[in-house]
Amino acid sequence: GIQVEQSPPDLILQEGANSTLRCNFSDSVNNLQWFHQNPWGQLINLFYIPSGTKQNGRLSATTVATERYSLLYISSSQTTDSGVYFCAVAGYGQNFVFGPGTRLSVLP
Amino acid sequence: GAVVSQHPSWVICKSGTSVKIECRSLDFQATTMFWYRQFPKQSLMLMATSNEGSKATYEQGVEKDKFLINHASLTLSTLTVTSAHPEDSSFYICSARGPYGGATYEQYFGPGTRLTVT
């Protein structure tokens, strides 16, 4: 099955800093989503991005499907951005495989 | 839009009893629902998927007689943990997805249910 890696595993930022989170996957996918799991456990959809680039406020994401990676950019980070960021990928007709996550802590 | 609810949000039960967790898609029709399990500081592991009116498909290693899943309608799925034991204690998260190609084809997640078996 598809293998998913995320880096870095942990990230500590000062409020206002920018960051880039990476998701590598081992095979072709036709579905990729980024999620933020807040400290209470709720997963929040950030982007549905099997290819291309999207932006939503301070967040943006880029997926280069041919090179099997996706990037999540967080600009001007805030303490409310803290939590775990997961990417999940799926091949055609397959279920999501979740990466191990990047644990982000934004300090005031 | 695309809100998924779960109930209860947390539950404590005694070993040997059964617990039912409900998952509802509040504002869209979920043709497929998913159940995940998450241990502390770990990623989500898929337990099973279900399509409305069909039997659930379980992932390898998940006991279907222990984790009963019923997807009775396009807005409701239930997970029943039967004869629960302390090792079943975990965070259970459901997810719902609308029809292929539609506006709700992404997976949307419920807030999770924290189960503690004593």
PDB file of C-alpha atoms in Angstrom:
ATOM      1  CA  GLY A   1       0.000   0.000   0.000  1.00  0.00           C
ATOM      2  CA  ILE A   2       0.866   3.653  -0.187  1.00  0.00           C
ATOM      3  CA  GLN A   3       3.390   4.900   2.367  1.00  0.00           C
ATOM      4  CA  VAL A   4       3.085   8.445   3.669  1.00  0.00           C
ATOM      5  CA  GLU A   5       5.818  10.411   5.396  1.00  0.00           C
ATOM      6  CA  GLN A   6       5.551  13.821   6.971  1.00  0.00           C
ATOM      7  CA  SER A   7       8.275  16.183   8.050  1.00  0.00           C
ATOM      8  CA  PRO A   8       9.227  17.579  10.396  1.00  0.00           C
ATOM      9  CA  PRO A   9       7.659  15.402  13.103  1.00  0.00           C
ATOM     10  CA  ASP A  10       7.721  18.278  15.579  1.00  0.00           C
ATOM     11  CA  LEU A  11       7.940  22.018  15.101  1.00  0.00           C
ATOM     12  CA  ILE A  12       8.087  24.843  17.617  1.00  0.00           C
ATOM     13  CA  LEU A  13       7.552  28.375  16.358  1.00  0.00           C
ATOM     14  CA  GLN A  14       7.334  31.831  17.786  1.00  0.00           C
ATOM     15  CA  GLU A  15       4.084  33.592  17.029  1.00  0.00           C
ATOM     16  CA  GLY A  16       4.344  35.435  13.726  1.00  0.00           C
ATOM     17  CA  ALA A  17       6.818  33.028  12.141  1.00  0.00           C
ATOM     18  CA  ASN A  18       6.252  31.170   8.875  1.00  0.00           C
ATOM     19  CA  SER A  19       6.582  27.422   8.330  1.00  0.00           C
ATOM     20  CA  THR A  20       6.470  24.746   5.659  1.00  0.00           C
ATOM     21  CA  LEU A  21       5.219  21.233   6.339  1.00  0.00           C
ATOM     22  CA  ARG A  22       5.943  18.456   3.885  1.00  0.00           C
ATOM     23  CA  CYS A  23       4.111  15.261   2.927  1.00  0.00           C
ATOM     24  CA  ASN A  24       5.791  12.629   0.750  1.00  0.00           C
ATOM     25  CA  PHE A  25       3.922   9.631  -0.628  1.00  0.00           C
ATOM     26  CA  SER A  26       5.143   6.516  -2.339  1.00  0.00           C
ATOM     27  CA  ASP A  27       2.680   6.037  -5.194  1.00  0.00           C
ATOM     28  CA  SER A  28       0.290   7.879  -7.479  1.00  0.00           C
ATOM     29  CA  VAL A  29      -2.719   9.355  -5.737  1.00  0.00           C
ATOM     30  CA  ASN A  30      -5.935  10.931  -6.895  1.00  0.00           C
ATOM     31  CA  ASN A  31      -6.993  12.244  -3.520  1.00  0.00           C
ATOM     32  CA  LEU A  32      -5.011  14.228  -0.961  1.00  0.00           C
ATOM     33  CA  GLN A  33      -6.258  16.240   1.960  1.00  0.00           C
ATOM     34  CA  TRP A  34      -4.589  18.252   4.692  1.00  0.00           C
ATOM     35  CA  PHE A  35      -6.146  18.333   8.152  1.00  0.00           C
ATOM     36  CA  HIS A  36      -5.494  20.155  11.392  1.00  0.00           C
ATOM     37  CA  GLN A  37      -6.282  18.255  14.580  1.00  0.00           C
ATOM     38  CA  ASN A  38      -6.831  20.737  17.360  1.00  0.00           C
ATOM     39  CA  PRO A  39      -5.928  20.022  21.009  1.00  0.00           C
ATOM     40  CA  TRP A  40      -9.459  18.700  21.631  1.00  0.00           C
ATOM     41  CA  GLY A  41      -9.109  16.093  18.896  1.00  0.00           C
ATOM     42  CA  GLN A  42     -11.324  17.620  16.215  1.00  0.00           C
ATOM     43  CA  LEU A  43     -10.000  17.230  12.703  1.00  0.00           C
ATOM     44  CA  ILE A  44     -10.559  20.285  10.561  1.00  0.00           C
ATOM     45  CA  ASN A  45     -10.373  20.128   6.781  1.00  0.00           C
ATOM     46  CA  LEU A  46      -7.767  22.517   5.465  1.00  0.00           C
ATOM     47  CA  PHE A  47      -7.383  21.592   1.819  1.00  0.00           C
ATOM     48  CA  TYR A  48      -8.580  19.031  -0.672  1.00  0.00           C
ATOM     49  CA  ILE A  49      -5.635  19.194  -3.050  1.00  0.00           C
ATOM     50  CA  PRO A  50      -4.748  16.167  -5.183  1.00  0.00           C
ATOM     51  CA  SER A  51      -2.784  18.549  -7.427  1.00  0.00           C
ATOM     52  CA  GLY A  52      -2.063  22.225  -7.895  1.00  0.00           C
ATOM     53  CA  THR A  53      -2.019  25.104  -5.464  1.00  0.00           C
ATOM     54  CA  LYS A  54      -4.684  26.545  -3.189  1.00  0.00           C
ATOM     55  CA  GLN A  55      -4.734  29.340  -0.684  1.00  0.00           C
ATOM     56  CA  ASN A  56      -7.033  30.100   2.209  1.00  0.00           C
ATOM     57  CA  GLY A  57      -6.055  33.108   4.271  1.00  0.00           C
ATOM     58  CA  ARG A  58      -2.718  32.497   5.969  1.00  0.00           C
ATOM     59  CA  LEU A  59      -2.578  28.916   4.754  1.00  0.00           C
ATOM     60  CA  SER A  60      -1.678  27.629   1.341  1.00  0.00           C
ATOM     61  CA  ALA A  61      -0.876  24.233  -0.084  1.00  0.00           C
ATOM     62  CA  THR A  62       0.811  22.872  -3.156  1.00  0.00           C
ATOM     63  CA  THR A  63       0.755  19.303  -4.424  1.00  0.00           C
ATOM     64  CA  VAL A  64       3.150  18.146  -7.131  1.00  0.00           C
ATOM     65  CA  ALA A  65       1.574  14.811  -7.929  1.00  0.00           C
ATOM     66  CA  THR A  66       4.210  13.793 -10.467  1.00  0.00           C
ATOM     67  CA  GLU A  67       6.905  14.141  -7.808  1.00  0.00           C
ATOM     68  CA  ARG A  68       4.746  12.662  -5.064  1.00  0.00           C
ATOM     69  CA  TYR A  69       4.801  15.391  -2.491  1.00  0.00           C
ATOM     70  CA  SER A  70       2.647  18.093  -1.028  1.00  0.00           C
ATOM     71  CA  LEU A  71       3.549  21.175   0.988  1.00  0.00           C
ATOM     72  CA  LEU A  72       1.496  23.112   3.503  1.00  0.00           C
ATOM     73  CA  TYR A  73       2.555  26.690   4.173  1.00  0.00           C
ATOM     74  CA  ILE A  74       1.553  28.542   7.309  1.00  0.00           C
ATOM     75  CA  SER A  75       2.329  32.237   7.381  1.00  0.00           C
ATOM     76  CA  SER A  76       2.249  34.605  10.351  1.00  0.00           C
ATOM     77  CA  SER A  77       1.519  31.713  12.701  1.00  0.00           C
ATOM     78  CA  GLN A  78      -0.792  32.191  15.675  1.00  0.00           C
ATOM     79  CA  THR A  79      -1.115  30.233  18.901  1.00  0.00           C
ATOM     80  CA  THR A  80      -4.410  28.847  17.621  1.00  0.00           C
ATOM     81  CA  ASP A  81      -2.472  27.118  14.835  1.00  0.00           C
ATOM     82  CA  SER A  82      -1.040  24.720  17.413  1.00  0.00           C
ATOM     83  CA  GLY A  83      -1.983  21.075  17.058  1.00  0.00           C
ATOM     84  CA  VAL A  84      -1.174  18.223  14.728  1.00  0.00           C
ATOM     85  CA  TYR A  85      -1.236  18.542  10.965  1.00  0.00           C
ATOM     86  CA  PHE A  86      -1.994  15.404   9.000  1.00  0.00           C
ATOM     87  CA  CYS A  87      -1.891  14.751   5.319  1.00  0.00           C
ATOM     88  CA  ALA A  88      -3.935  11.855   4.012  1.00  0.00           C
ATOM     89  CA  VAL A  89      -3.651  10.343   0.560  1.00  0.00           C
ATOM     90  CA  ALA A  90      -5.598   7.806  -1.439  1.00  0.00           C
ATOM     91  CA  GLY A  91      -5.142   6.075  -4.742  1.00  0.00           C
ATOM     92  CA  TYR A  92      -8.071   5.694  -7.112  1.00  0.00           C
ATOM     93  CA  GLY A  93     -10.845   3.796  -5.375  1.00  0.00           C
ATOM     94  CA  GLN A  94      -8.750   3.399  -2.245  1.00  0.00           C
ATOM     95  CA  ASN A  95      -9.268   4.635   1.284  1.00  0.00           C
ATOM     96  CA  PHE A  96      -7.172   7.332   2.864  1.00  0.00           C
ATOM     97  CA  VAL A  97      -3.804   6.521   4.351  1.00  0.00           C
ATOM     98  CA  PHE A  98      -2.833   9.053   6.979  1.00  0.00           C
ATOM     99  CA  GLY A  99       0.682  10.264   7.529  1.00  0.00           C
ATOM    100  CA  PRO A 100       2.158  10.272  11.038  1.00  0.00           C
ATOM    101  CA  GLY A 101       1.519  13.999  11.410  1.00  0.00           C
ATOM    102  CA  THR A 102       3.532  17.093  12.262  1.00  0.00           C
ATOM    103  CA  ARG A 103       3.034  18.369  15.809  1.00  0.00           C
ATOM    104  CA  LEU A 104       3.140  22.172  15.793  1.00  0.00           C
ATOM    105  CA  SER A 105       3.467  24.347  18.857  1.00  0.00           C
ATOM    106  CA  VAL A 106       3.217  28.110  18.412  1.00  0.00           C
ATOM    107  CA  LEU A 107       4.511  30.056  21.372  1.00  0.00           C
ATOM    108  CA  PRO A 108       3.174  33.512  22.316  1.00  0.00           C
TER     109      PRO A 108
ATOM    110  CA  GLY B   1     -21.766  23.267   5.614  1.00  0.00           C
ATOM    111  CA  ALA B   2     -20.533  19.652   5.755  1.00  0.00           C
ATOM    112  CA  VAL B   3     -20.834  19.132   9.490  1.00  0.00           C
ATOM    113  CA  VAL B   4     -20.460  15.750  11.153  1.00  0.00           C
ATOM    114  CA  SER B   5     -21.512  15.148  14.723  1.00  0.00           C
ATOM    115  CA  GLN B   6     -20.683  12.328  17.108  1.00  0.00           C
ATOM    116  CA  HIS B   7     -22.355  11.280  20.286  1.00  0.00           C
ATOM    117  CA  PRO B   8     -21.305  10.820  22.996  1.00  0.00           C
ATOM    118  CA  SER B   9     -18.139  12.906  23.092  1.00  0.00           C
ATOM    119  CA  TRP B  10     -16.790  10.801  25.923  1.00  0.00           C
ATOM    120  CA  VAL B  11     -17.918   7.658  27.699  1.00  0.00           C
ATOM    121  CA  ILE B  12     -16.686   5.539  30.579  1.00  0.00           C
ATOM    122  CA  CYS B  13     -17.920   1.981  30.794  1.00  0.00           C
ATOM    123  CA  LYS B  14     -17.160  -1.149  32.768  1.00  0.00           C
ATOM    124  CA  SER B  15     -15.324  -4.079  31.282  1.00  0.00           C
ATOM    125  CA  GLY B  16     -17.698  -6.506  29.610  1.00  0.00           C
ATOM    126  CA  THR B  17     -20.386  -3.993  28.710  1.00  0.00           C
ATOM    127  CA  SER B  18     -21.221  -2.644  25.251  1.00  0.00           C
ATOM    128  CA  VAL B  19     -21.060   0.930  24.074  1.00  0.00           C
ATOM    129  CA  LYS B  20     -22.753   2.519  21.070  1.00  0.00           C
ATOM    130  CA  ILE B  21     -21.344   5.589  19.322  1.00  0.00           C
ATOM    131  CA  GLU B  22     -23.447   7.567  16.843  1.00  0.00           C
ATOM    132  CA  CYS B  23     -22.155   9.509  13.867  1.00  0.00           C
ATOM    133  CA  ARG B  24     -24.403  11.860  11.919  1.00  0.00           C
ATOM    134  CA  SER B  25     -23.899  14.006   8.859  1.00  0.00           C
ATOM    135  CA  LEU B  26     -25.982  17.050   9.677  1.00  0.00           C
ATOM    136  CA  ASP B  27     -26.270  18.895   6.397  1.00  0.00           C
ATOM    137  CA  PHE B  28     -25.373  16.468   3.642  1.00  0.00           C
ATOM    138  CA  GLN B  29     -26.037  12.914   2.606  1.00  0.00           C
ATOM    139  CA  ALA B  30     -23.131  10.638   3.396  1.00  0.00           C
ATOM    140  CA  THR B  31     -22.957   7.791   0.928  1.00  0.00           C
ATOM    141  CA  THR B  32     -19.862   6.495   2.696  1.00  0.00           C
ATOM    142  CA  MET B  33     -18.895   6.648   6.344  1.00  0.00           C
ATOM    143  CA  PHE B  34     -15.603   5.716   7.924  1.00  0.00           C
ATOM    144  CA  TRP B  35     -14.588   4.769  11.457  1.00  0.00           C
ATOM    145  CA  TYR B  36     -11.103   5.454  12.748  1.00  0.00           C
ATOM    146  CA  ARG B  37      -9.281   4.744  15.940  1.00  0.00           C
ATOM    147  CA  GLN B  38      -6.523   6.931  17.341  1.00  0.00           C
ATOM    148  CA  PHE B  39      -4.206   6.133  20.220  1.00  0.00           C
ATOM    149  CA  PRO B  40      -2.417   8.939  22.093  1.00  0.00           C
ATOM    150  CA  LYS B  41       0.185  10.747  20.001  1.00  0.00           C
ATOM    151  CA  GLN B  42      -0.441   8.458  17.054  1.00  0.00           C
ATOM    152  CA  SER B  43      -2.039   8.829  13.674  1.00  0.00           C
ATOM    153  CA  LEU B  44      -5.508   7.719  12.649  1.00  0.00           C
ATOM    154  CA  MET B  45      -6.019   4.078  11.803  1.00  0.00           C
ATOM    155  CA  LEU B  46      -8.976   3.113   9.639  1.00  0.00           C
ATOM    156  CA  MET B  47     -11.173   0.456  11.205  1.00  0.00           C
ATOM    157  CA  ALA B  48     -13.930   0.086   8.631  1.00  0.00           C
ATOM    158  CA  THR B  49     -15.909   1.754   5.892  1.00  0.00           C
ATOM    159  CA  SER B  50     -19.599   1.478   5.250  1.00  0.00           C
ATOM    160  CA  ASN B  51     -21.966   2.450   2.496  1.00  0.00           C
ATOM    161  CA  GLU B  52     -25.574   3.189   3.277  1.00  0.00           C
ATOM    162  CA  GLY B  53     -27.609   0.007   3.383  1.00  0.00           C
ATOM    163  CA  SER B  54     -24.586  -2.258   2.925  1.00  0.00           C
ATOM    164  CA  LYS B  55     -22.465  -4.285   5.284  1.00  0.00           C
ATOM    165  CA  ALA B  56     -19.325  -2.619   6.524  1.00  0.00           C
ATOM    166  CA  THR B  57     -15.930  -3.479   5.118  1.00  0.00           C
ATOM    167  CA  TYR B  58     -13.411  -4.008   7.897  1.00  0.00           C
ATOM    168  CA  GLU B  59      -9.683  -3.453   7.726  1.00  0.00           C
ATOM    169  CA  GLN B  60      -7.385  -6.352   8.346  1.00  0.00           C
ATOM    170  CA  GLY B  61      -7.018  -7.101  12.026  1.00  0.00           C
ATOM    171  CA  VAL B  62     -10.268  -5.418  13.086  1.00  0.00           C
ATOM    172  CA  GLU B  63     -12.724  -7.854  14.664  1.00  0.00           C
ATOM    173  CA  LYS B  64     -16.085  -7.327  13.020  1.00  0.00           C
ATOM    174  CA  ASP B  65     -17.916  -9.184  15.784  1.00  0.00           C
ATOM    175  CA  LYS B  66     -16.430  -6.849  18.351  1.00  0.00           C
ATOM    176  CA  PHE B  67     -16.896  -3.586  16.456  1.00  0.00           C
ATOM    177  CA  LEU B  68     -20.381  -3.669  14.977  1.00  0.00           C
ATOM    178  CA  ILE B  69     -21.074  -1.003  12.389  1.00  0.00           C
ATOM    179  CA  ASN B  70     -24.500  -0.109  11.073  1.00  0.00           C
ATOM    180  CA  HIS B  71     -24.988   2.487   8.341  1.00  0.00           C
ATOM    181  CA  ALA B  72     -28.759   2.632   8.516  1.00  0.00           C
ATOM    182  CA  SER B  73     -29.371   5.811   6.546  1.00  0.00           C
ATOM    183  CA  LEU B  74     -27.589   8.450   4.495  1.00  0.00           C
ATOM    184  CA  THR B  75     -27.073  10.528   7.618  1.00  0.00           C
ATOM    185  CA  LEU B  76     -26.434   8.020  10.404  1.00  0.00           C
ATOM    186  CA  SER B  77     -23.851   5.380  11.181  1.00  0.00           C
ATOM    187  CA  THR B  78     -23.295   3.662  14.517  1.00  0.00           C
ATOM    188  CA  LEU B  79     -20.324   1.840  15.986  1.00  0.00           C
ATOM    189  CA  THR B  80     -21.000  -0.579  18.822  1.00  0.00           C
ATOM    190  CA  VAL B  81     -18.066  -1.828  20.836  1.00  0.00           C
ATOM    191  CA  THR B  82     -19.256  -5.124  22.259  1.00  0.00           C
ATOM    192  CA  SER B  83     -17.923  -6.682  25.445  1.00  0.00           C
ATOM    193  CA  ALA B  84     -15.495  -3.828  25.870  1.00  0.00           C
ATOM    194  CA  HIS B  85     -12.158  -4.379  27.576  1.00  0.00           C
ATOM    195  CA  PRO B  86      -9.565  -1.886  28.817  1.00  0.00           C
ATOM    196  CA  GLU B  87      -7.490  -2.345  25.651  1.00  0.00           C
ATOM    197  CA  ASP B  88     -10.442  -0.966  23.663  1.00  0.00           C
ATOM    198  CA  SER B  89      -9.965   2.381  25.381  1.00  0.00           C
ATOM    199  CA  SER B  90      -9.160   4.854  22.662  1.00  0.00           C
ATOM    200  CA  PHE B  91     -10.333   7.885  20.703  1.00  0.00           C
ATOM    201  CA  TYR B  92     -12.850   6.864  18.036  1.00  0.00           C
ATOM    202  CA  ILE B  93     -13.451   9.238  15.138  1.00  0.00           C
ATOM    203  CA  CYS B  94     -16.031   8.941  12.400  1.00  0.00           C
ATOM    204  CA  SER B  95     -15.883  10.531   8.994  1.00  0.00           C
ATOM    205  CA  ALA B  96     -18.475  11.023   6.285  1.00  0.00           C
ATOM    206  CA  ARG B  97     -18.232  11.611   2.573  1.00  0.00           C
ATOM    207  CA  GLY B  98     -20.819  12.591   0.011  1.00  0.00           C
ATOM    208  CA  PRO B  99     -21.317  11.187  -3.482  1.00  0.00           C
ATOM    209  CA  TYR B 100     -18.404  10.903  -5.903  1.00  0.00           C
ATOM    210  CA  GLY B 101     -17.914  14.074  -7.902  1.00  0.00           C
ATOM    211  CA  GLY B 102     -20.195  16.121  -5.706  1.00  0.00           C
ATOM    212  CA  ALA B 103     -19.448  19.148  -3.573  1.00  0.00           C
ATOM    213  CA  THR B 104     -19.161  17.002  -0.439  1.00  0.00           C
ATOM    214  CA  TYR B 105     -16.844  14.326  -1.837  1.00  0.00           C
ATOM    215  CA  GLU B 106     -14.154  15.282   0.689  1.00  0.00           C
ATOM    216  CA  GLN B 107     -14.047  13.410   3.962  1.00  0.00           C
ATOM    217  CA  TYR B 108     -15.446  15.408   6.872  1.00  0.00           C
ATOM    218  CA  PHE B 109     -14.691  14.336  10.411  1.00  0.00           C
ATOM    219  CA  GLY B 110     -16.707  14.230  13.573  1.00  0.00           C
ATOM    220  CA  PRO B 111     -15.313  15.581  16.863  1.00  0.00           C
ATOM    221  CA  GLY B 112     -14.459  12.115  18.155  1.00  0.00           C
ATOM    222  CA  THR B 113     -15.527   9.970  21.095  1.00  0.00           C
ATOM    223  CA  ARG B 114     -13.133   9.203  23.909  1.00  0.00           C
ATOM    224  CA  LEU B 115     -13.860   5.742  25.292  1.00  0.00           C
ATOM    225  CA  THR B 116     -12.447   4.607  28.618  1.00  0.00           C
ATOM    226  CA  VAL B 117     -13.082   1.047  29.737  1.00  0.00           C
ATOM    227  CA  THR B 118     -12.482   0.387  33.428  1.00  0.00           C
TER     228      THR B 118
END
